[in-house]
């Protein structure tokens, strides 16, 4: 029996792009023969998955799941929108969301977690080999409260809990949980529609606020306004900016005559106790991923062996 070294495993991983554990198993099964190990991986469909790993995956699904005082939202990407309608892929995303609810939101920990006899990472690899597209678990986030609820909303849902955009909102309160859940879903829908950048002004990135101040100041400086006046105008402009980008100050989409903060305060009567928005997370599918432009007709022609 050949001794399988870390260097051999590393070499096979670099050749195939397959995970370390699968590479080690392949080398064990082939007594350390590198070429035979590559063939072993190909027979298992794993090298097929590895060949797809370099492709841009910017489609897919957002999954959101809540359980009482805890909720998670995840993004699993695929290459095309067609896969989002694939039942196997949908099942995979749902499974990963449930795992994240227990394992936490570190992507590597989720991938290492086991479902039955296989890891999540292996389940993804198997799905790549079966469905024929690159897939990646891109990110995950969670919210929890000691007392209250975490509510969710999925926009353009393909099935329950899966869609193109997912939001979770955490509400702290000792009040009625059913009323809290209703309020939480309404706020989650608001977050999906209005895309607030932070809960309040204190939660905004200081660099973003500084940039906004510079833009406002430069605008009025070019108009010839004196510095003393510019300072006051900028402060007024920032207040308007906060109303646009902070959740508590935005006009509530369900009743634009109130801010979100006012709507929450008013809901306390039904809830029967004070309510605090403890946080929110909004995931939009593929945001921040640089998508590649492609000529679909040319791709089909190439696949058919045409020039």
PDB file of C-alpha atoms in Angstrom, residues 209 212-213 216-217 220 228-242:
ATOM      1  CA  UNK A 209     -21.540  59.604   4.898  1.00  0.00           C
ATOM      2  CA  UNK A 212     -22.138  62.282   0.637  1.00  0.00           C
ATOM      3  CA  UNK A 213     -21.090  65.379   2.594  1.00  0.00           C
ATOM      4  CA  UNK A 216     -23.165  68.136  -1.282  1.00  0.00           C
ATOM      5  CA  UNK A 217     -20.507  70.651  -0.208  1.00  0.00           C
ATOM      6  CA  UNK A 220     -23.014  74.308  -3.425  1.00  0.00           C
ATOM      7  CA  UNK A 228     -20.905  79.251   6.530  1.00  0.00           C
ATOM      8  CA  UNK A 229     -24.048  78.699   4.473  1.00  0.00           C
ATOM      9  CA  UNK A 230     -22.687  75.518   2.887  1.00  0.00           C
ATOM     10  CA  UNK A 231     -22.243  73.885   6.282  1.00  0.00           C
ATOM     11  CA  UNK A 232     -25.918  74.444   7.153  1.00  0.00           C
ATOM     12  CA  UNK A 233     -27.109  73.310   3.727  1.00  0.00           C
ATOM     13  CA  UNK A 234     -25.030  70.140   3.961  1.00  0.00           C
ATOM     14  CA  UNK A 235     -26.501  69.270   7.364  1.00  0.00           C
ATOM     15  CA  UNK A 236     -29.987  69.729   5.939  1.00  0.00           C
ATOM     16  CA  UNK A 237     -29.056  67.643   2.909  1.00  0.00           C
ATOM     17  CA  UNK A 238     -27.795  64.832   5.133  1.00  0.00           C
ATOM     18  CA  UNK A 239     -31.126  64.692   6.946  1.00  0.00           C
ATOM     19  CA  UNK A 240     -32.838  64.177   3.597  1.00  0.00           C
ATOM     20  CA  UNK A 241     -30.252  61.541   2.700  1.00  0.00           C
ATOM     21  CA  UNK A 242     -30.896  59.658   5.946  1.00  0.00           C
TER      22      UNK A 242
END
